[in-house]
Amino acid sequence: MNQDHQECTVPPTNDKHDVEKAVPSPPSNRAQERPYSIYTPAERWFIVVMASVAALFSPLAAMTYMPAIPVIAADFHKSVELINLTVTVYMVFQGISPVFWGTLADYVGRRPIFLSCMLVLTVACIGLASTPTSDYWLLLVLRCVQAAGSASTVALGAGVIGDIATRAERGSFFGLFSVGPLFGPTFGPVIGGVLTQTLGWRWIFWILAIASALCFVALLVFFPETLRQLVGDGSVLPSRFYRPLVPLVGHGRQGMTTERPLRVPFVNPLRILTYPDVLALLLFNAVQYAVFYAIIATISTIFQSTYSFLNETETGLCFLASGLGTIIGGYVIGKIMDRDYRLLKEKLACEHRITSDTPGSREAIVYEENFPIEKARLKTIPIQLLICIACCAGYGWCLHQKVNIAVSLVLQFIFCFSVMAILNTTQTLLVDLLPTQGSSVTACNNLVRCALGAACVSVIDLMLNGVGVGWTYTILALISLSTSPMIWLILWLGPRSRAKRRVRNN
């Protein structure tokens, strides 16, 4: 048979050979032979699970508070609008604080910043639980402090994944990691409602204080330092300050390397916003997040007005449809991203007739400078966006027509499944583009999307009252549709922007 017509077969790629360098330079043979991380798969899952549990507190602290707002307003003798101001300032600090903590984590280390955030959160929750009802100003201040402590854990977790996982594995790790932060929107309102009704609103903060203190202890005892500037692939033994009290992971493999990794110079995290490909990705992600938050934030009011037979507990249970959609969507898309990455790598190897014996083959295909990572990550985004648009508009008109509640909940589930697939995909790509600034770029993502989300929530009631629920969600669907050209813009901008950054850093 003619060799040109033979099927192209390439030995499966081995993820442990994927090397991502902080400073772009041709990888050496020695670098290719070493794994990206010394941790075993089970150890890396353990690290990500711990980071996911810590990241749970950001949305949990926000959502458990929501059902208690009317009761807190009555106890403080303030209007609901003034108590809602404590929600607004929480969102503001939820967007701003990760820029500070995330940037520190990229240079000081993940472990000390994780511990600092959990300590601040614990102290703030104790203060909130003890706040006198005559001191509204203290409630406002402590909510800011609470947000400053809890909100940054998501950015820190994203940085950890960038430290220990290659591009080929990041999708699955982000899928698992997202389960923790998504637990808050799913079960937070239910937990807050039950606590408020049975034990009183102060127990929301006491429970959060106890849980965050336990998380602090667990991180102190078991969580290792992963920042590559400090520990490299994990084989560099850091100072005692950075080591867990009980080293469950990497034990016996640390200290094998005495050569300290190169320190990357400090970069202003807001400079990330000047990178065209990253900025386009942040804006695309922020619009989808704002539409998602507009749906989540209005579930209680719209469902109670549309389906008057619902009581407060049943309304809280309606959040489970959106919550389960986001959790399942985040986990499934992680597996899909890993598959798409692997298939594109194999396809490129076939097209270039590259095998494991081809000189320089791994540099040509696997090395991060040359691999079309945008194409691998964004493959499913167009179809996910179309599903979101259709479900968003359909959801609005189903509520307008007061169809069976099951239809609205199913559409809510499908929308949240697809939108979380989009949000997780863009988050993973952001870390792929700037792996040495994983926490900083996630913090910038949080800043942009929280700002747009807060703006959307601030006008959603005006839209609902002005044009009705059907047209409100149709307009939001059209806004999402208007962002679709940005997908192809990112595919075009990505390789060019990465090349410019590479030249500038050399």
XYZ file of C-alpha atoms in Angstrom:
506
model
C 0.000 0.000 0.000
C 1.224 3.486 -0.796
C 2.549 5.120 2.345
C 0.691 8.366 1.542
C -2.635 6.535 1.870
C -1.855 4.820 5.127
C -3.835 5.867 8.172
C -1.904 8.265 10.337
C -1.309 6.724 13.732
C 0.544 8.507 16.469
C 1.361 7.031 19.869
C -0.863 8.534 22.578
C 0.616 11.621 24.144
C 1.735 11.433 27.742
C 0.576 14.394 29.766
C 3.467 14.139 32.175
C 5.803 15.350 29.419
C 3.869 18.579 28.896
C 6.054 21.391 30.181
C 4.796 24.926 30.569
C 7.542 27.444 31.199
C 7.199 30.729 33.027
C 9.752 32.351 30.720
C 9.326 31.214 27.084
C 12.402 29.444 25.749
C 12.976 26.233 23.805
C 12.459 23.363 26.242
C 15.443 21.151 26.926
C 15.400 17.358 26.742
C 15.821 17.230 30.516
C 12.759 19.455 31.005
C 10.724 17.186 28.712
C 11.629 14.093 30.716
C 10.503 15.549 34.026
C 6.829 15.608 34.974
C 5.030 18.909 35.308
C 4.350 18.122 38.975
C 5.777 15.560 41.392
C 2.338 14.940 42.866
C 0.497 11.775 41.912
C -2.981 12.085 40.327
C -4.609 11.197 43.655
C -2.540 13.837 45.465
C -3.454 16.494 42.934
C -7.147 15.644 43.275
C -6.747 15.984 47.044
C -5.165 19.429 46.665
C -7.904 20.597 44.284
C -10.663 19.287 46.561
C -9.210 21.255 49.494
C -9.027 24.392 47.349
C -12.602 23.782 46.177
C -13.875 23.526 49.756
C -12.156 26.819 50.606
C -13.651 28.434 47.481
C -17.117 27.352 48.621
C -17.206 30.171 51.186
C -17.316 32.997 48.638
C -20.821 32.287 47.278
C -22.015 30.589 50.467
C -21.445 33.728 52.548
C -23.379 35.712 49.956
C -26.325 33.380 49.364
C -27.097 32.222 52.922
C -27.640 35.887 53.814
C -30.373 36.484 51.216
C -33.373 34.814 52.942
C -32.609 36.682 56.180
C -32.847 40.192 54.705
C -36.479 40.906 55.761
C -35.845 39.624 59.311
C -32.587 41.597 59.646
C -34.376 44.730 58.383
C -37.002 44.324 61.086
C -34.456 43.692 63.854
C -32.301 46.680 62.881
C -35.398 48.875 62.323
C -34.154 49.729 58.837
C -35.804 49.557 55.445
C -35.206 46.575 53.183
C -33.478 48.964 50.750
C -30.873 49.867 53.395
C -30.261 46.203 54.237
C -29.950 45.521 50.506
C -27.104 48.023 50.584
C -25.138 45.439 52.586
C -25.576 43.096 49.609
C -24.334 45.772 47.213
C -21.178 46.525 49.196
C -20.541 42.792 49.512
C -20.616 42.481 45.697
C -18.313 45.490 45.326
C -15.684 43.999 47.632
C -16.269 40.588 46.086
C -15.049 42.104 42.827
C -12.211 44.253 44.181
C -10.546 42.180 46.904
C -9.368 39.261 44.681
C -7.215 41.696 42.706
C -5.260 42.374 45.908
C -5.189 38.846 47.354
C -4.761 37.120 43.991
C -1.784 39.254 43.041
C -0.141 38.572 46.397
C -0.727 34.847 45.928
C 1.145 34.902 42.598
C 4.279 36.225 44.355
C 4.019 35.463 48.089
C 2.515 31.978 47.787
C -0.865 30.258 47.739
C -0.775 28.752 51.237
C -0.250 31.917 53.344
C -2.878 33.844 51.376
C -5.414 31.017 51.697
C -4.840 30.998 55.462
C -5.087 34.794 55.679
C -8.394 34.853 53.788
C -9.958 32.160 55.954
C -8.805 33.933 59.122
C -10.295 37.259 57.985
C -13.550 35.506 57.084
C -13.780 33.774 60.466
C -13.218 37.008 62.398
C -15.735 38.901 60.233
C -18.425 36.230 60.725
C -17.934 36.289 64.502
C -18.302 40.069 64.393
C -21.464 39.878 62.266
C -23.020 37.314 64.595
C -22.352 39.643 67.535
C -23.334 42.960 65.944
C -25.803 44.969 68.057
C -29.016 45.788 66.218
C -28.450 49.458 67.025
C -25.228 49.582 64.961
C -26.247 49.395 61.306
C -22.946 50.959 60.257
C -21.053 48.044 61.827
C -23.164 45.553 59.874
C -22.222 47.408 56.691
C -18.492 47.490 57.505
C -18.298 43.854 58.559
C -20.052 42.723 55.384
C -17.235 44.447 53.460
C -14.650 42.623 55.582
C -16.504 39.345 55.119
C -16.395 39.748 51.340
C -12.706 40.670 51.470
C -11.981 37.398 53.253
C -14.189 35.004 51.315
C -14.252 36.282 47.743
C -10.601 35.677 46.859
C -10.610 31.931 47.466
C -11.890 31.228 43.938
C -8.955 33.114 42.393
C -6.518 31.330 44.701
C -7.892 27.936 43.694
C -7.512 28.761 40.011
C -3.872 29.616 40.653
C -3.339 26.276 42.399
C -4.699 24.391 39.377
C -2.325 26.302 37.115
C 0.533 25.275 39.418
C -0.085 21.521 39.468
C -1.927 20.634 36.238
C -0.895 20.694 32.602
C -3.118 22.105 29.906
C -4.220 18.600 28.983
C -5.574 18.056 32.519
C -6.859 21.487 33.510
C -10.346 20.992 32.149
C -11.122 18.104 34.491
C -9.482 19.832 37.449
C -11.488 23.020 36.869
C -14.627 20.891 36.540
C -14.022 19.364 39.971
C -12.924 22.658 41.494
C -16.116 24.423 40.363
C -18.283 22.069 42.446
C -17.324 23.881 45.666
C -18.123 27.449 44.551
C -21.367 26.238 42.956
C -22.558 24.634 46.187
C -23.262 28.119 47.582
C -25.832 29.277 44.995
C -27.428 25.823 45.056
C -27.897 25.200 48.759
C -27.050 28.573 50.348
C -30.589 30.003 50.174
C -32.045 26.795 51.596
C -29.537 26.727 54.478
C -30.037 30.438 55.195
C -33.806 30.118 55.178
C -33.833 27.123 57.528
C -31.388 28.742 59.980
C -33.277 32.029 59.987
C -36.601 30.316 60.573
C -35.422 27.910 63.295
C -32.457 29.433 65.137
C -32.432 33.082 64.041
C -30.370 35.028 61.505
C -27.305 35.314 63.762
C -26.765 31.577 63.451
C -26.038 32.058 59.751
C -22.840 33.840 60.743
C -22.053 31.519 63.656
C -22.240 28.496 61.342
C -20.088 30.276 58.750
C -17.558 31.202 61.459
C -17.318 27.614 62.706
C -17.058 26.176 59.185
C -14.416 28.702 58.041
C -12.397 28.113 61.237
C -12.426 24.359 60.566
C -11.340 25.022 56.989
C -8.504 27.228 58.273
C -7.295 24.388 60.505
C -7.513 21.851 57.667
C -5.500 24.111 55.338
C -2.928 24.791 58.064
C -2.460 21.071 58.730
C -2.633 19.534 55.253
C -2.423 22.089 52.411
C 0.995 22.340 50.671
C 2.521 25.325 48.923
C 2.158 24.968 45.129
C 3.425 28.293 43.710
C 5.986 27.299 41.087
C 8.166 30.321 41.843
C 8.722 28.850 45.299
C 8.573 25.077 44.886
C 8.953 24.473 41.138
C 7.263 21.196 40.254
C 6.920 20.511 43.985
C 10.349 18.955 44.428
C 11.868 22.094 45.990
C 11.454 22.050 49.771
C 10.229 25.485 50.910
C 10.866 27.082 54.284
C 8.980 25.820 57.325
C 6.500 28.696 57.000
C 5.230 27.261 53.705
C 5.027 23.621 54.759
C 1.894 21.885 56.109
C 2.017 20.546 59.644
C 1.171 17.056 58.350
C 2.643 16.543 54.845
C 0.166 14.083 53.343
C 1.138 14.839 49.724
C 4.577 14.808 48.125
C 6.132 13.316 51.246
C 9.569 11.847 50.474
C 9.771 13.541 47.062
C 10.381 17.094 48.244
C 13.949 18.248 48.704
C 15.155 16.227 45.718
C 15.930 19.504 43.928
C 17.984 22.237 45.513
C 17.925 24.560 42.504
C 15.492 27.369 43.238
C 13.070 28.380 40.449
C 13.554 31.733 38.785
C 11.518 34.506 40.363
C 9.193 36.167 37.888
C 9.255 39.966 38.244
C 6.179 41.663 39.657
C 3.593 42.640 37.065
C 0.738 45.015 37.788
C -2.343 42.743 37.627
C -4.387 45.484 35.953
C -1.906 45.336 33.075
C -3.663 42.090 32.158
C -6.600 44.223 31.025
C -4.409 45.690 28.258
C -3.888 42.304 26.557
C -6.373 42.290 23.625
C -7.116 38.558 23.671
C -7.525 38.445 27.451
C -9.712 41.568 27.491
C -11.983 40.161 24.775
C -12.298 36.929 26.738
C -13.066 38.814 29.968
C -15.805 40.887 28.319
C -17.383 37.854 26.637
C -17.358 35.967 29.919
C -18.729 38.957 31.866
C -21.799 39.309 29.643
C -22.721 35.645 30.056
C -22.165 35.909 33.815
C -24.367 39.026 34.034
C -27.246 37.263 32.259
C -26.769 34.223 34.504
C -26.812 36.385 37.641
C -29.905 38.247 36.425
C -31.789 34.944 36.285
C -30.498 33.703 39.656
C -31.145 37.008 41.464
C -34.805 37.138 40.358
C -35.854 33.530 41.032
C -37.411 34.297 44.430
C -39.481 37.323 43.425
C -40.572 36.062 39.990
C -41.507 32.564 41.127
C -43.498 33.837 44.117
C -45.429 36.279 41.927
C -45.914 33.797 39.058
C -46.667 30.688 41.115
C -48.494 32.070 44.150
C -48.957 28.609 45.689
C -45.241 28.497 46.626
C -44.195 29.181 50.209
C -40.736 30.418 51.229
C -39.257 26.937 51.644
C -40.611 25.743 48.290
C -39.265 28.872 46.609
C -35.847 28.120 48.074
C -36.042 24.597 46.675
C -36.560 26.072 43.193
C -32.915 27.153 43.347
C -31.926 23.480 43.178
C -32.687 23.306 39.447
C -30.221 26.084 38.630
C -27.719 24.806 41.186
C -27.679 21.255 39.889
C -27.415 22.564 36.329
C -24.318 24.584 37.177
C -22.647 21.758 39.115
C -23.254 19.116 36.441
C -22.382 21.530 33.636
C -19.111 22.516 35.271
C -18.064 18.892 35.802
C -19.077 17.639 32.328
C -17.404 20.477 30.421
C -14.153 19.717 32.230
C -14.107 16.233 30.729
C -15.043 17.609 27.313
C -12.224 20.184 27.397
C -9.651 17.502 28.159
C -10.991 15.380 25.312
C -10.938 18.296 22.834
C -7.363 19.147 23.825
C -6.199 15.559 23.326
C -7.990 15.144 19.978
C -6.613 18.388 18.551
C -3.095 17.440 19.645
C -3.417 14.061 17.937
C -4.889 15.673 14.818
C -1.988 18.123 14.537
C 0.487 15.295 15.015
C -1.165 13.350 12.193
C -1.251 16.344 9.868
C 2.474 16.960 10.373
C 3.390 13.252 10.264
C 4.829 13.527 13.741
C 5.563 10.498 15.884
C 7.323 10.149 19.193
C 10.575 9.460 17.303
C 10.423 12.642 15.229
C 13.193 15.052 16.302
C 11.735 18.182 17.866
C 8.179 16.885 17.480
C 7.098 17.647 21.011
C 8.432 21.196 20.800
C 6.463 21.720 17.589
C 3.076 20.495 18.796
C 2.953 20.393 22.595
C 5.001 23.427 23.556
C 2.629 26.172 24.667
C 3.978 28.819 22.286
C 2.859 26.894 19.203
C -0.225 24.973 20.281
C -3.546 26.615 19.165
C -5.014 26.525 22.660
C -7.894 28.879 21.771
C -9.117 26.453 19.119
C -8.981 23.527 21.554
C -10.838 25.314 24.338
C -13.520 27.210 22.406
C -14.707 24.322 20.239
C -18.034 23.831 22.041
C -18.702 27.477 22.940
C -20.889 28.376 19.891
C -23.389 25.572 20.519
C -23.421 26.256 24.275
C -24.104 29.940 23.601
C -27.011 29.129 21.266
C -28.533 26.863 23.935
C -28.213 29.651 26.524
C -29.875 32.184 24.222
C -32.803 29.898 23.392
C -33.353 28.869 27.021
C -33.100 32.434 28.342
C -35.788 33.743 25.980
C -37.953 30.631 26.432
C -37.667 30.861 30.212
C -38.935 34.449 30.173
C -41.968 33.695 28.025
C -42.834 30.575 30.025
C -42.938 32.711 33.158
C -44.946 35.356 31.301
C -47.539 32.771 30.231
C -47.456 31.080 33.671
C -46.963 27.632 32.196
C -46.438 24.596 34.420
C -43.608 25.248 36.877
C -41.816 22.089 35.725
C -41.198 23.646 32.290
C -39.626 26.761 33.824
C -37.402 24.645 36.087
C -36.243 22.436 33.200
C -35.331 25.491 31.110
C -33.576 26.957 34.134
C -31.552 23.736 34.517
C -30.537 23.593 30.839
C -29.599 27.280 30.774
C -27.441 26.979 33.883
C -25.796 23.808 32.543
C -24.755 25.575 29.330
C -23.797 28.910 30.855
C -21.566 27.181 33.400
C -19.924 25.285 30.558
C -19.125 28.669 28.969
C -17.874 30.249 32.209
C -15.634 27.288 33.081
C -14.230 27.109 29.564
C -13.284 30.787 29.485
C -11.816 30.561 33.007
C -9.649 27.612 31.981
C -8.478 29.401 28.837
C -7.552 32.491 30.852
C -5.242 30.414 33.059
C -3.865 28.704 29.928
C -2.944 32.085 28.467
C -1.219 33.334 31.651
C -0.280 30.250 33.700
C 2.217 32.099 35.905
C -0.470 34.651 36.859
C -3.347 32.245 37.438
C -4.664 33.993 40.544
C -4.215 37.484 39.098
C -6.021 36.757 35.838
C -8.844 35.027 37.742
C -9.082 38.067 40.001
C -9.371 40.340 36.945
C -12.042 38.036 35.579
C -13.912 38.294 38.865
C -13.567 42.081 38.887
C -14.964 42.561 35.373
C -17.801 40.066 35.662
C -18.870 41.227 39.156
C -18.984 44.823 37.936
C -21.167 43.913 34.962
C -23.224 41.507 37.081
C -23.898 44.197 39.693
C -24.919 46.642 36.959
C -27.291 44.080 35.462
C -28.870 43.272 38.832
C -29.332 46.979 39.550
C -31.516 47.464 36.445
C -33.256 44.088 36.203
C -36.216 45.168 38.359
C -36.678 48.292 36.233
C -36.719 46.114 33.097
C -39.187 43.637 34.609
C -41.529 46.449 35.637
C -41.080 48.325 32.361
C -41.378 45.674 29.635
C -42.448 42.529 31.481
C -40.685 39.276 32.203
C -40.961 37.857 28.671
C -39.340 40.798 26.896
C -36.796 41.296 29.702
C -35.266 37.871 29.167
C -35.592 38.196 25.396
C -33.510 41.372 25.585
C -30.938 39.586 27.754
C -30.851 36.733 25.226
C -30.226 39.225 22.399
C -27.398 40.806 24.405
C -25.814 37.361 24.721
C -26.272 36.795 20.999
C -24.504 40.079 20.226
C -21.335 38.725 21.847
C -21.066 35.728 19.484
C -18.628 37.458 17.056
C -16.199 37.764 19.976
C -15.627 33.996 19.821
C -14.050 34.293 16.375
C -12.298 37.521 17.413
C -10.602 35.617 20.261
C -9.593 32.801 17.888
C -8.000 35.394 15.606
C -6.445 37.576 18.296
C -5.126 34.806 20.521
C -2.065 33.547 18.621
C -1.047 37.090 17.641
C -1.334 38.460 21.170
C 0.568 35.507 22.636
C 3.349 36.033 20.103
C 3.630 39.720 21.033
C 3.816 38.894 24.751
C 6.474 36.292 24.046
C 8.615 38.806 22.134
C 8.164 41.429 24.845
C 9.170 38.997 27.605
C 12.295 37.780 25.827
